[in-house]
Structures are given as C-alpha cells and as structure tokens.
Short mmCIF file of C-alpha atoms in Angstrom, two decimals:
data_model
loop_
_atom_site.label_atom_id
_atom_site.label_comp_id
_atom_site.label_asym_id
_atom_site.label_seq_id
_atom_site.Cartn_x
_atom_site.Cartn_y
_atom_site.Cartn_z
CA MET G 1 28.59 -5.97 -7.42
CA ASN G 2 26.75 -9.08 -6.28
CA TYR G 3 23.23 -9.17 -4.83
CA LEU G 4 24.22 -8.40 -1.24
CA ASP G 5 26.50 -5.56 -2.39
CA SER G 6 23.62 -4.17 -4.44
CA LEU G 7 21.20 -4.34 -1.51
CA TYR G 8 23.74 -2.70 0.79
CA TRP G 9 24.17 0.18 -1.64
CA ILE G 10 20.40 0.65 -1.94
CA HIS G 11 19.78 0.49 1.82
CA GLU G 12 22.67 2.86 2.48
CA ARG G 13 20.54 5.54 0.81
CA THR G 14 18.18 5.49 3.82
CA LYS G 15 20.54 7.84 5.64
CA PHE G 16 19.51 10.58 3.21
CA GLY G 17 15.95 10.35 4.53
CA ILE G 18 12.88 11.64 2.72
CA LYS G 19 13.44 14.41 0.17
CA PRO G 20 10.12 15.45 -1.41
CA GLY G 21 10.14 16.41 -5.07
CA VAL G 22 10.54 14.74 -8.45
CA LYS G 23 13.45 16.70 -9.98
CA ARG G 24 16.02 14.05 -9.06
CA MET G 25 13.74 11.36 -10.49
CA GLU G 26 13.26 13.29 -13.72
CA TRP G 27 17.00 13.85 -14.10
CA MET G 28 17.94 10.20 -13.54
CA LEU G 29 15.18 8.88 -15.77
CA ASP G 30 16.18 11.30 -18.52
CA GLN G 31 19.73 9.93 -18.39
CA LEU G 32 18.28 6.43 -18.75
CA GLY G 33 16.16 7.32 -21.78
CA ASN G 34 12.91 7.98 -19.90
CA PRO G 35 11.78 4.35 -19.63
CA GLN G 36 8.70 5.42 -17.64
CA GLN G 37 7.22 6.77 -20.88
CA TYR G 38 6.98 3.26 -22.29
CA ILE G 39 4.83 1.65 -19.61
CA ARG G 40 1.04 1.43 -19.45
CA ALA G 41 0.51 2.40 -15.85
CA ILE G 42 -2.31 2.42 -13.33
CA HIS G 43 -1.32 4.82 -10.55
CA VAL G 44 -2.70 3.99 -7.08
CA GLY G 45 -2.52 6.48 -4.21
CA GLY G 46 -4.27 6.91 -0.87
CA THR G 47 -3.72 6.80 2.88
CA ASN G 48 -4.99 3.23 3.37
CA GLY G 49 -5.95 0.38 1.08
CA LYS G 50 -3.35 0.90 -1.64
CA GLY G 51 -1.74 -2.51 -1.35
CA SER G 52 -5.04 -4.38 -1.33
CA THR G 53 -6.28 -2.42 -4.35
CA VAL G 54 -3.06 -3.24 -6.20
CA ALA G 55 -3.69 -6.92 -5.42
CA TYR G 56 -7.25 -6.81 -6.74
CA LEU G 57 -6.12 -5.17 -9.99
CA ARG G 58 -3.19 -7.54 -10.40
CA GLU G 59 -5.18 -10.73 -9.88
CA ALA G 60 -8.03 -9.63 -12.17
CA LEU G 61 -5.57 -8.79 -14.97
CA LEU G 62 -3.59 -12.00 -14.47
CA LYS G 63 -6.80 -14.04 -14.74
CA ASN G 64 -7.39 -12.28 -18.06
CA ASP G 65 -3.97 -13.47 -19.29
CA TYR G 66 -2.11 -10.16 -19.07
CA GLN G 67 1.49 -9.74 -17.98
CA VAL G 68 1.42 -7.47 -14.93
CA GLY G 69 4.13 -5.58 -13.09
CA THR G 70 3.61 -4.10 -9.63
CA PHE G 71 5.52 -1.62 -7.50
CA THR G 72 4.67 -1.58 -3.79
CA SER G 73 6.15 -0.56 -0.45
CA PRO G 74 7.27 -1.42 2.08
CA TYR G 75 8.21 -5.03 1.53
CA ILE G 76 6.93 -7.63 4.00
CA GLU G 77 8.93 -10.79 3.34
CA THR G 78 11.67 -10.02 0.81
CA PHE G 79 13.10 -6.80 -0.60
CA ASN G 80 12.64 -7.98 -4.20
CA GLU G 81 8.84 -8.07 -3.81
CA ARG G 82 8.74 -4.29 -4.11
CA ILE G 83 9.20 -4.84 -7.84
CA SER G 84 7.14 -7.89 -8.80
CA LEU G 85 6.33 -9.59 -12.08
CA ASN G 86 3.01 -11.44 -12.26
CA GLY G 87 2.86 -11.52 -8.48
CA LEU G 88 6.38 -12.86 -7.95
CA PRO G 89 9.39 -10.82 -6.78
CA ILE G 90 11.98 -10.13 -9.46
CA THR G 91 15.16 -12.18 -9.22
CA ASN G 92 18.39 -11.34 -7.41
CA GLU G 93 20.06 -11.19 -10.83
CA ASP G 94 17.52 -8.56 -11.91
CA ILE G 95 18.34 -6.45 -8.85
CA VAL G 96 22.06 -6.66 -9.64
CA ALA G 97 21.49 -5.70 -13.29
CA LEU G 98 19.30 -2.74 -12.33
CA VAL G 99 21.76 -1.41 -9.74
CA ALA G 100 24.53 -1.68 -12.33
CA ARG G 101 22.53 0.70 -14.55
CA VAL G 102 21.16 3.07 -11.91
CA LYS G 103 24.17 3.47 -9.58
CA PRO G 104 26.41 5.30 -12.13
CA VAL G 105 23.56 7.66 -13.01
CA SER G 106 22.90 8.39 -9.33
CA GLU G 107 26.59 9.11 -8.75
CA MET G 108 26.76 11.31 -11.83
CA MET G 109 23.80 13.36 -10.53
CA GLU G 110 25.54 13.83 -7.20
CA GLU G 111 28.83 14.88 -8.80
CA GLN G 112 27.64 16.97 -11.74
CA THR G 113 24.44 18.68 -10.56
CA GLU G 114 23.13 20.61 -7.58
CA LEU G 115 20.22 18.20 -7.13
CA GLY G 116 22.00 16.28 -4.38
CA VAL G 117 21.93 12.58 -3.53
CA ALA G 118 19.11 10.24 -4.51
CA THR G 119 17.18 8.67 -1.64
CA GLU G 120 16.52 4.95 -1.25
CA PHE G 121 12.95 5.28 -2.49
CA GLU G 122 14.07 7.29 -5.51
CA ILE G 123 16.63 4.62 -6.40
CA ILE G 124 14.09 1.80 -6.11
CA THR G 125 11.48 3.72 -8.10
CA THR G 126 13.99 4.43 -10.85
CA MET G 127 14.91 0.74 -10.93
CA MET G 128 11.23 -0.18 -11.31
CA TYR G 129 10.65 2.19 -14.22
CA LEU G 130 13.81 0.93 -15.92
CA TYR G 131 12.80 -2.71 -15.40
CA PHE G 132 9.29 -2.46 -16.80
CA GLY G 133 10.02 0.29 -19.32
CA GLU G 134 13.07 -1.33 -20.92
CA LEU G 135 14.42 -4.57 -19.45
CA HIS G 136 11.17 -6.51 -19.06
CA PRO G 137 8.15 -4.77 -20.66
CA VAL G 138 4.71 -5.99 -19.59
CA ASP G 139 1.10 -5.25 -20.54
CA PHE G 140 0.35 -3.17 -17.44
CA VAL G 141 2.27 -1.79 -14.48
CA ILE G 142 0.37 -1.02 -11.28
CA VAL G 143 2.33 1.68 -9.47
CA GLU G 144 1.64 2.30 -5.78
CA ALA G 145 2.54 5.80 -4.64
CA GLY G 146 4.74 6.05 -1.58
CA LEU G 147 4.30 9.13 0.60
CA GLY G 148 1.54 11.38 -0.71
CA VAL G 149 1.47 11.97 -4.47
CA LYS G 150 2.49 15.49 -5.46
CA ASN G 151 6.14 15.15 -4.46
CA ASP G 152 6.29 11.35 -4.52
CA SER G 153 8.95 9.67 -6.63
CA THR G 154 6.32 7.69 -8.56
CA ASN G 155 4.59 10.84 -9.81
CA VAL G 156 6.51 11.11 -13.09
CA ILE G 157 4.12 9.10 -15.26
CA GLN G 158 1.10 9.75 -17.42
CA PRO G 159 -1.07 6.79 -16.40
CA LEU G 160 -3.98 5.19 -18.23
CA MET G 161 -5.98 5.36 -15.01
CA SER G 162 -5.59 6.80 -11.51
CA ILE G 163 -7.07 5.50 -8.27
CA LEU G 164 -7.18 7.18 -4.87
CA THR G 165 -8.29 4.76 -2.16
CA SER G 166 -8.74 7.13 0.78
CA ILE G 167 -7.58 10.27 2.54
CA GLY G 168 -6.58 10.11 6.19
CA LEU G 169 -4.49 12.03 8.69
CA ASP G 170 -1.16 10.31 8.16
CA HIS G 171 2.32 11.76 7.59
CA THR G 172 0.89 15.07 8.75
CA ASP G 173 4.38 16.43 9.41
CA ILE G 174 5.02 16.30 5.66
CA LEU G 175 1.60 16.40 3.97
CA GLY G 176 -0.21 18.84 6.26
CA GLN G 177 -2.34 18.84 9.36
CA THR G 178 -5.85 18.81 7.84
CA TYR G 179 -7.82 16.64 5.43
CA LEU G 180 -7.82 19.54 2.97
CA ASP G 181 -4.02 19.87 3.16
CA ILE G 182 -3.63 16.17 2.42
CA ALA G 183 -6.24 16.30 -0.36
CA LYS G 184 -4.25 19.07 -2.05
CA ASP G 185 -1.21 16.80 -2.10
CA LYS G 186 -2.98 13.62 -3.16
CA ALA G 187 -5.03 15.41 -5.84
CA ALA G 188 -1.81 15.49 -7.86
CA ILE G 189 -2.73 11.93 -8.86
CA ILE G 190 -5.39 13.47 -11.10
CA LYS G 191 -3.95 13.91 -14.59
CA PRO G 192 -5.56 15.89 -17.45
CA LYS G 193 -8.21 13.91 -19.33
CA THR G 194 -7.35 10.76 -17.36
CA PRO G 195 -10.10 8.91 -15.44
CA ILE G 196 -9.79 9.02 -11.66
CA VAL G 197 -11.56 6.54 -9.36
CA TYR G 198 -11.68 7.57 -5.71
CA ALA G 199 -13.21 7.05 -2.28
CA ILE G 200 -13.10 10.13 -0.06
CA LYS G 201 -15.24 10.59 3.06
CA ASN G 202 -14.25 14.07 4.29
CA GLU G 203 -16.50 16.70 2.69
CA GLU G 204 -13.86 19.42 2.39
CA ALA G 205 -11.38 17.04 0.79
CA LEU G 206 -14.10 15.62 -1.45
CA LYS G 207 -15.04 19.07 -2.79
CA TYR G 208 -11.39 19.83 -3.57
CA PHE G 209 -11.04 16.55 -5.44
CA ARG G 210 -14.20 17.14 -7.46
CA ASP G 211 -13.12 20.66 -8.37
CA THR G 212 -9.65 19.50 -9.40
CA ALA G 213 -11.03 16.71 -11.59
CA GLU G 214 -13.40 19.16 -13.29
CA ARG G 215 -10.60 21.68 -13.89
CA LEU G 216 -8.39 19.02 -15.46
CA ASP G 217 -11.24 17.51 -17.49
CA ALA G 218 -10.64 14.17 -15.80
CA LYS G 219 -13.56 11.76 -15.65
CA ALA G 220 -14.33 11.48 -11.93
CA LEU G 221 -15.76 8.18 -10.65
CA GLU G 222 -16.73 8.52 -7.03
CA PHE G 223 -17.47 5.84 -4.46
CA ASP G 224 -20.94 6.29 -2.91
CA ARG G 225 -22.03 8.45 -5.85
CA ASP G 226 -21.15 6.72 -9.12
CA ILE G 227 -20.05 3.45 -7.52
CA LEU G 228 -22.45 1.77 -5.09
CA ILE G 229 -22.20 -1.39 -3.04
CA LYS G 230 -24.76 -3.23 -0.95
CA SER G 231 -23.10 -5.18 1.82
CA GLU G 232 -24.65 -8.43 3.01
CA GLU G 233 -22.48 -10.02 5.71
CA ASP G 234 -19.62 -11.82 3.91
CA GLU G 235 -20.85 -10.84 0.43
CA PHE G 236 -21.70 -7.67 -1.42
CA THR G 237 -23.37 -6.45 -4.59
CA TYR G 238 -21.50 -3.99 -6.83
CA ARG G 239 -23.26 -1.42 -9.03
CA TYR G 240 -21.80 1.03 -11.54
CA LYS G 241 -23.77 2.46 -14.48
CA ASP G 242 -25.58 -0.56 -15.99
CA TYR G 243 -23.20 -3.06 -14.41
CA GLU G 244 -24.37 -5.13 -11.47
CA LEU G 245 -22.25 -7.87 -9.94
CA GLU G 246 -23.99 -9.89 -7.24
CA ASN G 247 -22.83 -12.14 -4.40
CA LEU G 248 -19.19 -11.10 -4.52
CA ALA G 249 -17.29 -12.84 -1.71
CA LEU G 250 -13.72 -11.71 -1.00
CA ASP G 251 -10.99 -13.76 0.59
CA MET G 252 -9.74 -10.54 2.20
CA VAL G 253 -12.26 -9.78 4.93
CA GLY G 254 -13.55 -6.40 6.09
CA GLU G 255 -15.99 -3.76 4.92
CA HIS G 256 -13.06 -1.63 3.77
CA GLN G 257 -11.96 -4.43 1.45
CA LYS G 258 -15.32 -4.34 -0.32
CA GLU G 259 -14.69 -0.66 -0.98
CA ASN G 260 -11.15 -1.29 -2.25
CA ALA G 261 -12.36 -4.09 -4.51
CA SER G 262 -15.09 -1.86 -5.94
CA LEU G 263 -12.52 0.78 -6.89
CA ALA G 264 -10.45 -1.83 -8.70
CA ILE G 265 -13.49 -3.23 -10.53
CA THR G 266 -14.52 0.25 -11.66
CA ALA G 267 -11.05 1.03 -12.98
CA LEU G 268 -11.03 -2.22 -14.96
CA ILE G 269 -14.50 -1.57 -16.38
CA GLU G 270 -13.43 1.89 -17.50
CA LEU G 271 -10.33 0.49 -19.23
CA TYR G 272 -12.59 -2.10 -20.86
CA GLU G 273 -15.00 0.57 -22.11
CA GLN G 274 -12.07 2.57 -23.47
CA GLU G 275 -11.01 -0.60 -25.33
CA LYS G 276 -7.65 -0.61 -23.57
CA ILE G 277 -8.19 -4.11 -22.21
CA GLN G 278 -10.16 -7.19 -23.15
CA LEU G 279 -12.07 -8.31 -20.09
CA ASP G 280 -13.72 -11.60 -19.29
CA PHE G 281 -15.92 -10.55 -16.38
CA ASN G 282 -16.11 -14.03 -14.88
CA LYS G 283 -12.32 -14.24 -14.81
CA MET G 284 -12.12 -10.72 -13.38
CA ILE G 285 -14.48 -11.67 -10.56
CA GLU G 286 -12.52 -14.84 -9.86
CA GLY G 287 -9.31 -12.83 -9.57
CA ILE G 288 -10.91 -10.17 -7.36
CA GLU G 289 -12.50 -12.69 -5.01
CA HIS G 290 -9.31 -14.67 -4.45
CA ALA G 291 -6.87 -11.75 -4.29
CA TYR G 292 -4.55 -11.87 -1.32
CA TRP G 293 -2.21 -9.32 0.28
CA THR G 294 0.37 -10.30 2.85
CA GLY G 295 0.05 -8.55 6.19
CA ARG G 296 -3.59 -7.54 5.90
CA ILE G 297 -5.77 -9.44 8.41
CA GLU G 298 -3.41 -12.36 7.80
CA ARG G 299 -3.99 -15.49 9.89
CA VAL G 300 -0.52 -16.88 10.52
CA SER G 301 -1.46 -19.45 13.19
CA ASN G 302 -4.65 -21.34 14.02
CA GLU G 303 -3.74 -22.80 17.42
CA PRO G 304 -3.46 -20.38 19.04
CA LEU G 305 -5.14 -17.98 16.65
CA ILE G 306 -2.58 -15.32 15.67
CA ILE G 307 -3.44 -12.55 13.22
CA ILE G 308 -1.08 -9.91 11.83
CA ASP G 309 -2.17 -6.65 10.26
CA GLY G 310 -0.15 -3.64 9.16
CA ALA G 311 -2.61 -1.01 10.44
CA HIS G 312 -0.46 2.07 10.98
CA ASN G 313 -2.78 5.04 11.47
CA LYS G 314 -6.12 5.87 13.10
CA GLU G 315 -8.27 5.06 10.05
CA SER G 316 -6.64 1.70 9.39
CA VAL G 317 -6.86 0.73 13.08
CA ASP G 318 -10.56 1.60 13.06
CA ALA G 319 -11.05 -0.65 10.03
CA LEU G 320 -9.05 -3.41 11.73
CA VAL G 321 -11.12 -3.23 14.92
CA ASP G 322 -14.35 -3.28 12.89
CA THR G 323 -13.17 -6.36 11.01
CA ILE G 324 -12.15 -8.24 14.16
CA GLU G 325 -15.55 -7.49 15.73
CA LYS G 326 -17.55 -8.57 12.67
CA TYR G 327 -15.58 -11.53 11.34
CA TYR G 328 -13.92 -13.20 14.32
CA ASP G 329 -15.71 -14.93 17.16
CA ALA G 330 -13.46 -13.43 19.82
CA PRO G 331 -14.99 -11.02 22.34
CA LYS G 332 -11.54 -9.89 23.49
CA VAL G 333 -8.07 -10.32 22.01
CA ASP G 334 -4.53 -9.78 23.18
CA ILE G 335 -2.66 -7.15 21.18
CA LEU G 336 1.08 -6.94 20.51
CA PHE G 337 1.76 -3.40 19.33
CA ALA G 338 4.78 -1.54 17.97
CA ALA G 339 4.90 1.64 15.91
CA ILE G 340 7.13 4.26 14.36
CA GLU G 341 7.49 8.01 14.86
CA GLY G 342 5.04 10.45 13.33
CA LYS G 343 1.89 8.38 13.96
CA PRO G 344 -1.16 9.31 16.10
CA ILE G 345 -0.19 6.69 18.67
CA HIS G 346 -2.64 7.74 21.38
CA HIS G 347 -5.61 7.62 19.01
CA MET G 348 -4.46 4.31 17.50
CA LEU G 349 -4.14 2.61 20.87
CA ASP G 350 -7.36 4.14 22.16
CA ALA G 351 -9.26 2.62 19.23
CA PHE G 352 -8.48 -0.87 20.56
CA GLN G 353 -10.54 -0.38 23.74
CA SER G 354 -13.55 -2.31 22.47
CA ILE G 355 -11.60 -5.45 21.58
CA ALA G 356 -8.47 -5.44 23.76
CA GLN G 357 -8.08 -7.87 26.63
CA HIS G 358 -4.42 -7.01 27.20
CA ILE G 359 -2.11 -4.59 25.35
CA TYR G 360 1.51 -5.69 25.02
CA VAL G 361 3.87 -3.01 23.67
CA THR G 362 7.34 -3.60 22.28
CA GLY G 363 10.09 -2.08 20.18
CA PHE G 364 11.78 -3.38 17.05
CA ASP G 365 14.89 -2.84 14.96
CA PHE G 366 13.97 0.12 12.76
CA PRO G 367 15.48 3.65 12.71
CA LYS G 368 12.19 5.39 13.54
CA ALA G 369 10.73 2.75 15.86
CA LEU G 370 9.26 4.22 19.05
CA PRO G 371 10.57 3.01 22.44
CA LYS G 372 8.23 0.62 24.22
CA GLN G 373 8.13 2.96 27.23
CA THR G 374 6.68 5.70 25.03
CA LEU G 375 3.96 3.34 23.81
CA TYR G 376 3.29 2.03 27.33
CA ASP G 377 2.69 5.56 28.61
CA GLU G 378 0.09 6.15 25.88
CA VAL G 379 -2.11 3.21 26.92
CA GLU G 380 -4.76 4.61 29.24
CA PHE G 381 -7.07 1.62 29.68
CA GLY G 382 -7.10 -2.02 30.74
CA GLN G 383 -4.08 -4.23 31.26
CA LYS G 384 -0.77 -3.29 29.69
CA THR G 385 2.71 -4.81 29.66
CA MET G 386 6.06 -3.99 28.09
CA VAL G 387 7.65 -6.85 26.14
CA ASP G 388 11.44 -6.94 25.78
CA ASP G 389 11.74 -9.98 23.51
CA TYR G 390 8.72 -10.08 21.21
CA VAL G 391 10.01 -13.15 19.32
CA SER G 392 9.97 -15.29 22.48
CA PHE G 393 6.66 -13.74 23.51
CA ILE G 394 5.03 -14.79 20.22
CA LYS G 395 6.55 -18.29 20.29
CA ASP G 396 5.43 -18.86 23.89
CA TYR G 397 1.98 -17.25 23.54
CA ASP G 398 -0.67 -19.53 25.06
CA GLY G 399 -3.74 -17.29 25.04
CA ASP G 400 -6.76 -17.55 22.75
CA VAL G 401 -6.24 -14.78 20.16
CA LEU G 402 -3.19 -12.60 19.52
CA LEU G 403 -3.33 -9.62 17.16
CA ILE G 404 0.07 -8.26 16.05
CA THR G 405 -0.15 -4.77 14.59
CA GLY G 406 0.92 -1.10 14.61
CA SER G 407 3.31 -0.86 11.65
CA LEU G 408 3.95 -2.57 8.33
CA TYR G 409 7.65 -2.39 9.17
CA PHE G 410 6.99 -4.20 12.44
CA ILE G 411 5.04 -7.07 10.91
CA SER G 412 7.72 -7.35 8.21
CA GLU G 413 10.30 -7.89 10.94
CA VAL G 414 8.01 -10.30 12.80
CA LYS G 415 7.60 -12.44 9.69
CA SER G 416 11.35 -12.49 9.15
CA LYS G 417 12.07 -13.64 12.71
CA VAL G 418 9.18 -15.93 13.60
CA ASP G 419 8.54 -19.17 11.73
CA PHE G 420 4.79 -19.59 12.10
CA ASN G 421 4.90 -22.89 10.21
CA SER G 422 7.12 -24.64 12.73
#
C-alpha cells in the first residue's frame, strides 16, 4: 500500500462511527507487544484547551532539548500532524509503515474475535503508540484524549502526569447531560499515585474530582487553589508553592490561555521536582510564551482582518468572545459560522450577540455537518444570511473584521480550500 492507499484505509474506518471502550485497543496493542508500555506519557484531557496545553508542554520541553512526540485531534492542515515528532508531522513513509503493521492486526481482530471492527480513531491511536513505543522512541509523548477519557482509545497508558484542562457540556449524548456526569467520565484520567493537574469551575464536578484523587492517592494540583495567577492585561504572574514567575506574556491571546499555560507550567515543575526532567526555567518560559496552536485565535489575514478559531461548544465560544472584546479593537465583527451535530448551537450562536455585526451561516463537506438552514433558524438576533459558497465569500470579503468559527472540522476545511497567502 502507498500513502494514499493507507489514508483511504484509515478514513474508511469512519463508517464504523464512535465505539466507546478500550477492549479493542488493548487487544490490538497486545498483539503488537504493548508498545504503549514503553513511552513516558503526559495524558491531557478536558472539554476545551487540550490542544493549546499540549503546545505549551511541547514547546517548553523542546526548548529544554528533549525529543517530544504529540498525539492530537482533529488535524487542521494535514492528516499526518495528528502524530507529530518535535512539532512536525510524521512522514508519509511513516504512515505507510505503521498501516502495514496495524492493518493485519485489525483484520485479525475482526476475523478471530467478537470485539468487532476497529474505528478510525482506534486505528490512529494504535499507530501512535506503535510509533513512539517501538519505531521512533522519544523522551516524552504528550497524548491528547479524544472524546472523554474513561472509554477513550488513549486511556490505555500509565502516564507520568495527567492534566485535565476543563469540564464543559460537550458530547452530552455520549458523556452525559450534567457536569457531574461528564466529571465521572473525565475523572478516569486520574491514575493511582499519579499527579493530576486540573482546572474545574463547576462545584459538583470539582468535589467529585477531589474525592477521586484522594481515593486513588493521586497528588491533586488545582487551579485557583494550589495554582494562582494574577492577570495584568497582556501579561500575568504565575504562583505555585514557592515558585513565582512574573510578567509572562503569551503569543496565544486570551484569559483562558493564561490558565492553560499555568497548568502546563505546573505539570513541568512537578516532573522537575520528581527528578523526571531537567528543567531550565528560562528556556521553559521562552517555550511557553512563544507556543503556537493552529486554529486558535489565528490571524490568517491582516487586510481585511480575518481570524479563525475552532470554538465548538458554549464554553469555548464564551472564551472566544471574551478574547475578541479584550484584545481586538473591533466593536463589531462579521461571523462566518458552521457546526456539526450534537452541539448546543442555539447557545453558541446566542453568545455572539455582544460582538456580532452580521452572522453568516454555511455548510461544509463533513458527514455530521449541520445544514445552513438549521443554523439560520437558530439565529434570533441581528442580521443573518445563508452562504452557499463560503470559499468565494471569504475570498471576496471586503468588510473590516471576519471571524470564522463553529467547528475545528470547519476551519480545517477552510484552511485546505482558501489560500490566505495569495
């Protein structure tokens, strides 16, 4: 199989949908010699902020001369970026080699067991563990959980450190309807005697997390209790135990990014105190400050000003709106919005009231993408328009500020179809 054949086989797995549980993962990995047992992992879960937190960790470790693997989803610009080495997507040849190893095992599971067919995400996760556990070992692998934690394909490791960025009402059809339901799923990221760094706002969810950490004898490091920040416009001061880092200025803007960065810093300090890493704090700060994550408040054009952001639930839209209001001198912006099924669309759109001049809704080529008419009907304020051809709309846009948002899958497609450098 060549690269395109390999990609086709992987993507063909999407028809099997989402199948919660780790039994298929455990079976396939066992057949491959359990490569996941040979990686030094940092497991990152949460409703929002996972990707940014992965970026902060990666850049800080790279600045300290470590080899770093990352596993993230979905991809924004190229499929290979889901498995990246030192910030760069693995090669097409790597993908081909991994599929050659994983495909026979997947087929054997389907033919010889009652576990059924592996999903796309399970295949990709297995490839990642095989790559970093056997084919290309590195110093650390930062593993971003996919959907939830308890039944997520990534949840087959014993990490050095766990991080939970947030808990929000997302994927409620699978994870549960309340913050407590979702906390019960995501609390599976807490492993016995393994430090857990987390930022949880909801009191009921917070209590469950604290109780779980205590029961598992996991050192619990909590934002706004153990970890404190003092925000001062573009900068902030970080405090944890006797550590104080002043005048931190992030390239990724937004109050929520200061929180994500503080979780990453705390995790690194803990690993340093456990003597699992050598840490030059100046280099760590340099990496943290200049970390970058595609599709998060990303300015893709200056004239006109066009920003893309993958906000895809109520909490992330709230953070996006707050950031636009605080960091951009634009009283009102035009919004191009598309989303997928299973999201609180009405609440997401409603959150844009304070900044929206005109809401443009559209559809895109994705199995679960919502029709533009559905989105149009949910807009209950201001000016609204349905856009048939969003590529032409973006290319011909002549307003002051355009914000493109609603789904990471949508902005991935936008970036593949619109050349913002032309």
